[in-house]
Short mmCIF file of C-alpha atoms in Angstrom, two decimals:
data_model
loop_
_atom_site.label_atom_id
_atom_site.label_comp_id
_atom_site.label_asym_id
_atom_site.label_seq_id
_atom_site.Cartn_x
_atom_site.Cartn_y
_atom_site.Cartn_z
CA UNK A 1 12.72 -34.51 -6.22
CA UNK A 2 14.34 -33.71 -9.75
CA UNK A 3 13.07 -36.33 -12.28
CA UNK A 4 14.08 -35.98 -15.74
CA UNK A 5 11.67 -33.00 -17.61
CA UNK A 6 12.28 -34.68 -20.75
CA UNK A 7 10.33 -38.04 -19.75
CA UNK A 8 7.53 -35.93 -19.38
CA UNK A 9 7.47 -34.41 -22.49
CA UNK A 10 9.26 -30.83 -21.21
CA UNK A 11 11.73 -28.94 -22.59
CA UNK A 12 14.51 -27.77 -19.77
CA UNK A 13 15.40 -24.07 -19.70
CA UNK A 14 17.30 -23.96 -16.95
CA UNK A 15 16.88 -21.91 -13.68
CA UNK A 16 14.03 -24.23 -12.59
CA UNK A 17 12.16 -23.59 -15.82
CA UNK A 18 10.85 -25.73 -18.53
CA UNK A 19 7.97 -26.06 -21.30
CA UNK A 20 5.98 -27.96 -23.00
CA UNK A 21 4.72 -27.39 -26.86
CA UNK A 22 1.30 -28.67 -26.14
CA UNK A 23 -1.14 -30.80 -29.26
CA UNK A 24 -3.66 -29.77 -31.33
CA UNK A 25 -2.82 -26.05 -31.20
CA UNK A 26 0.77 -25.88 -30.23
CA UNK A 27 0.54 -23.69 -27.34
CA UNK A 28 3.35 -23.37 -24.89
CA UNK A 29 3.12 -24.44 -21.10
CA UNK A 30 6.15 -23.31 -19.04
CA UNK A 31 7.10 -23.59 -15.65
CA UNK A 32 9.15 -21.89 -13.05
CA UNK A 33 10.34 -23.66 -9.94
CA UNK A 34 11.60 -21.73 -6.85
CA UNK A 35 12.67 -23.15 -3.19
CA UNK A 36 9.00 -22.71 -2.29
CA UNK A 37 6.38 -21.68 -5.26
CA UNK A 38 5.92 -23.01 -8.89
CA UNK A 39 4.84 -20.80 -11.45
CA UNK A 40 2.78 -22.17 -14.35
CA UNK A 41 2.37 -20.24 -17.32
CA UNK A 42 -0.55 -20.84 -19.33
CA UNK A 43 -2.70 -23.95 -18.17
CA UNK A 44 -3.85 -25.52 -21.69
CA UNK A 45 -6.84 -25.64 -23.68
CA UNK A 46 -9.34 -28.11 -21.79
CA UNK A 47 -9.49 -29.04 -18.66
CA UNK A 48 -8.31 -31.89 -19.21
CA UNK A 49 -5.51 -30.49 -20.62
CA UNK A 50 -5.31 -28.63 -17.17
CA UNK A 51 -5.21 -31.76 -15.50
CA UNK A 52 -2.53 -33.15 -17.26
CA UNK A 53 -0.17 -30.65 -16.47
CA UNK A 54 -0.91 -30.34 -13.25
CA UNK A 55 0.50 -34.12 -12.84
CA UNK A 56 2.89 -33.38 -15.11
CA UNK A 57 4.09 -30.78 -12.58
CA UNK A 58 3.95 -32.47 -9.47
CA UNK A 59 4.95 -35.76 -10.82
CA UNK A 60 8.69 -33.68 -11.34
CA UNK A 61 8.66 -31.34 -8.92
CA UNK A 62 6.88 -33.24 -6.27
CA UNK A 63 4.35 -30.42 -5.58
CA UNK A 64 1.44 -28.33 -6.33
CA UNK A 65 1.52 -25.57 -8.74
CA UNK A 66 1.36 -22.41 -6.34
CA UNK A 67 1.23 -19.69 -8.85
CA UNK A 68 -0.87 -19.24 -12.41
CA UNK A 69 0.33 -16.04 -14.75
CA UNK A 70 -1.70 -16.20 -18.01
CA UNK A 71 -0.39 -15.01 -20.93
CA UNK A 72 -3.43 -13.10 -22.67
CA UNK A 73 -7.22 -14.40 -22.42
CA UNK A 74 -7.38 -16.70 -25.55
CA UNK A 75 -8.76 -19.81 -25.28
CA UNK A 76 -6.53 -22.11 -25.92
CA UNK A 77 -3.56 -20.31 -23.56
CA UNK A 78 -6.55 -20.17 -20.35
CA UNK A 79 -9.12 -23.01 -20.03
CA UNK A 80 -7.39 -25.84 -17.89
CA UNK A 81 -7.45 -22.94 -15.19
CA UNK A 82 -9.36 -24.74 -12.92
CA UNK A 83 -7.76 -27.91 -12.86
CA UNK A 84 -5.24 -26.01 -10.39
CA UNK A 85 -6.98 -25.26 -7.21
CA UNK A 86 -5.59 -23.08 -4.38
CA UNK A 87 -3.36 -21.51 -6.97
CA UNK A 88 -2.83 -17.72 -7.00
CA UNK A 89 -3.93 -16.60 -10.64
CA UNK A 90 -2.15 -13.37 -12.20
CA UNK A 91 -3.32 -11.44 -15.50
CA UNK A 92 -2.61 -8.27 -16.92
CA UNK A 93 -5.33 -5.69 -15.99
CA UNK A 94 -8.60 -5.88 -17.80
CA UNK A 95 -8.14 -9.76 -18.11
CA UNK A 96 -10.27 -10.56 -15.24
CA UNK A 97 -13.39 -8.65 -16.37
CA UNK A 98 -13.14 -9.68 -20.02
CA UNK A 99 -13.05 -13.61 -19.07
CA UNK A 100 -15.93 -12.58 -16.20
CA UNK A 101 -18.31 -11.65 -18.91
CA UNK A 102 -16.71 -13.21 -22.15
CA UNK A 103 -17.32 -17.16 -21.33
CA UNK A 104 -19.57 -17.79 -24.24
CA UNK A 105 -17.37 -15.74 -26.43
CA UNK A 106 -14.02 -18.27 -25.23
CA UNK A 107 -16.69 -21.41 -25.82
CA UNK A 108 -17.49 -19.97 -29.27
CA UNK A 109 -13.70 -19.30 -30.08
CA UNK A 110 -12.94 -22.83 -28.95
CA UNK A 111 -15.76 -24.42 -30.92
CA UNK A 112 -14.85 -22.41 -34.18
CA UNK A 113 -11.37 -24.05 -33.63
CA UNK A 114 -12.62 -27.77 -33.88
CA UNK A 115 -13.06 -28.21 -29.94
CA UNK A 116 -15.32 -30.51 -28.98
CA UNK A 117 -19.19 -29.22 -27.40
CA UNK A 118 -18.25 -30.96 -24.35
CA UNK A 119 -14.78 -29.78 -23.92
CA UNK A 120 -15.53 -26.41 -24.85
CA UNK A 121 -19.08 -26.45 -22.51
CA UNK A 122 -16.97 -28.04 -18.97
CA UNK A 123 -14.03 -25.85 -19.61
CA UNK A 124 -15.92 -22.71 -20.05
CA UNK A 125 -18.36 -23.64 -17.07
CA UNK A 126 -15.42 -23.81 -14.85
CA UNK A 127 -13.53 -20.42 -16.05
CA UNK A 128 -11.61 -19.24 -13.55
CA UNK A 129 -10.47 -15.13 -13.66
CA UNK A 130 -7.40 -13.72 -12.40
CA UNK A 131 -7.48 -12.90 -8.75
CA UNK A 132 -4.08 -10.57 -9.43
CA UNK A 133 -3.75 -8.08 -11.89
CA UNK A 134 -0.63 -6.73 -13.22
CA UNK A 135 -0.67 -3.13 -14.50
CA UNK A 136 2.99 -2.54 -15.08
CA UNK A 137 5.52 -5.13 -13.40
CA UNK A 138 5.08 -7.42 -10.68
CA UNK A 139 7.68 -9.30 -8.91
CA UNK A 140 6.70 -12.94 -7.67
CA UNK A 141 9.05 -14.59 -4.90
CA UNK A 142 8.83 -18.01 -5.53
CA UNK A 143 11.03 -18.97 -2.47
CA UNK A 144 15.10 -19.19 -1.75
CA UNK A 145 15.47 -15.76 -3.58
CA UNK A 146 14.54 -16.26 -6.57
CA UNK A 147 11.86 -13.88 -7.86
CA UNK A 148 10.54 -13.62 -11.56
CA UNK A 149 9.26 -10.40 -12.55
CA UNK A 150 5.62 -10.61 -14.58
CA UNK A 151 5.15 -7.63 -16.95
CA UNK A 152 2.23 -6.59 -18.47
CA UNK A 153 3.70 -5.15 -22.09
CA UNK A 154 0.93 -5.38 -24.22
CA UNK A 155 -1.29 -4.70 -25.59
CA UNK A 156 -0.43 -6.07 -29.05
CA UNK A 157 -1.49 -9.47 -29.97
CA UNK A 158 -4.42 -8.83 -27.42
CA UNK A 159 -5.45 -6.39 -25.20
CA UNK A 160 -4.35 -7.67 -22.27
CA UNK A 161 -0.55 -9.45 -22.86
CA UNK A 162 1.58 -10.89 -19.41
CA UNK A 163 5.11 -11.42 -20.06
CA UNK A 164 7.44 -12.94 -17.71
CA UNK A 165 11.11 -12.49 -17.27
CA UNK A 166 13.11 -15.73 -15.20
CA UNK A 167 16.37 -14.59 -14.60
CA UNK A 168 19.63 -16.34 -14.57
CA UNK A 169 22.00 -17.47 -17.01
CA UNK A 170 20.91 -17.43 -19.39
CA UNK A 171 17.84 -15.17 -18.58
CA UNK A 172 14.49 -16.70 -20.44
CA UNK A 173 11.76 -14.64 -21.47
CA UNK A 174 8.25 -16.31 -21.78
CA UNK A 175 6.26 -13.74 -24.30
CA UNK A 176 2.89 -15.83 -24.95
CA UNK A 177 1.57 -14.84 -28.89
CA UNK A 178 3.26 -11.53 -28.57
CA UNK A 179 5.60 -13.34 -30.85
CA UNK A 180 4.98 -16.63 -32.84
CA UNK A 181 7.53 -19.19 -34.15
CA UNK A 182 5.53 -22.14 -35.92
CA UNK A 183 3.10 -19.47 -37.79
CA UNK A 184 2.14 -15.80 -39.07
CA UNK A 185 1.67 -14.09 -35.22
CA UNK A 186 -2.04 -14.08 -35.26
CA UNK A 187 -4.01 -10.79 -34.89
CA UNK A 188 -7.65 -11.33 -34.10
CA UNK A 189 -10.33 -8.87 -33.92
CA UNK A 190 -8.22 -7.86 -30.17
CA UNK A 191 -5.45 -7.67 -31.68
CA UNK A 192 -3.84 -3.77 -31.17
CA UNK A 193 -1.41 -3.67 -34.10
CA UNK A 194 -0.05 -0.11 -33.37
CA UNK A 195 1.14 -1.42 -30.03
CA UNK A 196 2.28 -4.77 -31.12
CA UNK A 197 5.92 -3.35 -32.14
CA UNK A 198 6.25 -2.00 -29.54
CA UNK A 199 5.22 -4.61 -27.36
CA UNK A 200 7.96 -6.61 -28.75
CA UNK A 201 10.66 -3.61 -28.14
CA UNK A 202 9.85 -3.97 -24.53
CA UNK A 203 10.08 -7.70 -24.44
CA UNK A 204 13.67 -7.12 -26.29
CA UNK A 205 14.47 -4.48 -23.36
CA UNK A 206 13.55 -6.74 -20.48
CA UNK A 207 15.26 -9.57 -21.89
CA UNK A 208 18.29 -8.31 -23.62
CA UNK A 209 20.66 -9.78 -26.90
CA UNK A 210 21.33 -13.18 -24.93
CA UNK A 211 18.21 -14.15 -23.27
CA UNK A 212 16.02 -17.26 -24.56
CA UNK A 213 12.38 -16.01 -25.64
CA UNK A 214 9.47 -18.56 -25.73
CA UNK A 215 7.11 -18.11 -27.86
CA UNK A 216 3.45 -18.21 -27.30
CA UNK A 217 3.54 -21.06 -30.54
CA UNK A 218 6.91 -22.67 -31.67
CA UNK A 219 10.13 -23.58 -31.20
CA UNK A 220 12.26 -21.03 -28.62
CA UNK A 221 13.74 -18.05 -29.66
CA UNK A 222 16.69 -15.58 -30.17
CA UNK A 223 16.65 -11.73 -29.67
CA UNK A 224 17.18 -11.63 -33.48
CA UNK A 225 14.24 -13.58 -34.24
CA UNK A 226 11.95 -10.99 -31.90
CA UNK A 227 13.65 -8.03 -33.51
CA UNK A 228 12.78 -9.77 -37.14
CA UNK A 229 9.64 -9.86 -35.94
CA UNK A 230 8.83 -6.44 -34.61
CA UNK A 231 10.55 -5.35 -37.77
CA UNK A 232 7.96 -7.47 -40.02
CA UNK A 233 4.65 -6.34 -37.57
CA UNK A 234 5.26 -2.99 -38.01
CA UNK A 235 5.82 -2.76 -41.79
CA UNK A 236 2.55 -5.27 -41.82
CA UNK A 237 0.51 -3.02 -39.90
CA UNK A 238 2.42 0.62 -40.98
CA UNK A 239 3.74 1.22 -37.52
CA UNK A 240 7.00 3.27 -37.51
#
């Protein structure tokens, strides 16, 4: 089953991957679809948000999500978790214990940002943690031979940042807030400026001059755009 992406609202990538810019806050959604998994990345900022993709997904793939990498724990990038159950979850290390003990924290973030109480109170009440953590690369088979490679780079725009690489032709690069198309890149109170550059030179080295990076927030990417970035970060924060 191959239904058009774009009815759905999905921009196509190519090599079985697509995303989707979603409201309110702009955050990206991707997916990855092998011969036998499907990787989402990210899950939304409600659960109903959650929901939503996860329909969105099987309504054009014709099946379940199988596999959950989350870019970094922010709220709006990690709340529709739960919508997806059965699905392996992945997160760079340390991501697991913060969103253990830091559910109040997300619901406060959430409110802060004009969620609703009762949005912000369900989503939070069903937080679900990584099972998987990536400490340095981890490479998912997803079926047929094609295997994505999840890389924990950060930290930078948090202290716990999950890239991963799809590769192909052209090879695509999902970075989540490491780097920031629509906006400033944000750096919150977990932000870890003097790694953020270099973050972004690892995202650069994984990826290389022709691959497609997706942003965390905004349109997709070039390598030059990254390197503009990086460039900007590290006279913004002093970083040679």
């Amino acid at each position: 089953m191959d239904v058009s992406w774009e009815e759905f609202g999905w921009e196509r990538l190519g090599n079985g991957t697509g995303r989707r810019r979603l409201p309110v806050w702009d955050a990206t959604a991707a997916l990855v679809a092998g011969a036998d998994g499907v990787l989402l990345y990210d899950t939304g900022s409600t659960l109903r948000e959650g929901v939503e993709l996860r329909t969105q997904a099987e309504g054009m793939l014709g099946r379940r999500v199988t596999h959950i990498a989350l870019s970094h724990p922010h709220f709006d990038h990690v709340l529709g978790t739960a919508a997806f159950s059965g699905a392996e979850v992945y997160g760079a290390v340390g991501t697991a214990d913060l969103l253990g003990r830091g559910a109040e924290e997300l619901r406060a973030d959430a409110l802060r940002h004009g969620m609703s109480e009762a949005d912000a109170t369900a989503a939070t009440d069903a937080l679900v943690a990584p099972r998987h953590q990536v400490s340095g690369e981890w490479t998912l088979d997803l079926g047929g031979g094609f295997q994505v490679l999840l890389a924990n780079v950060g930290p930078g725009h948090s202290g716990h940042d999950l890239a991963v690489l799809v590769p192909g032709s052209p090879v695509v690069v999902l970075c989540g807030d490491l780097v920031e198309e629509s906006g400033e890149p944000q750096a919150g109170r977990d932000s870890v400026p003097s790694h953020w550059p270099a973050a972004l030179d690892r995202l650069l080295e994984l990826g290389g001059e022709d691959a497609l990076y997706v942003p965390g927030h905004g349109a997709v990417v070039d390598a030059a755009f990254v390197r503009a970035q990086r460039d900007h970060l590290a006279v913004r924060f002093g970083v040679s």
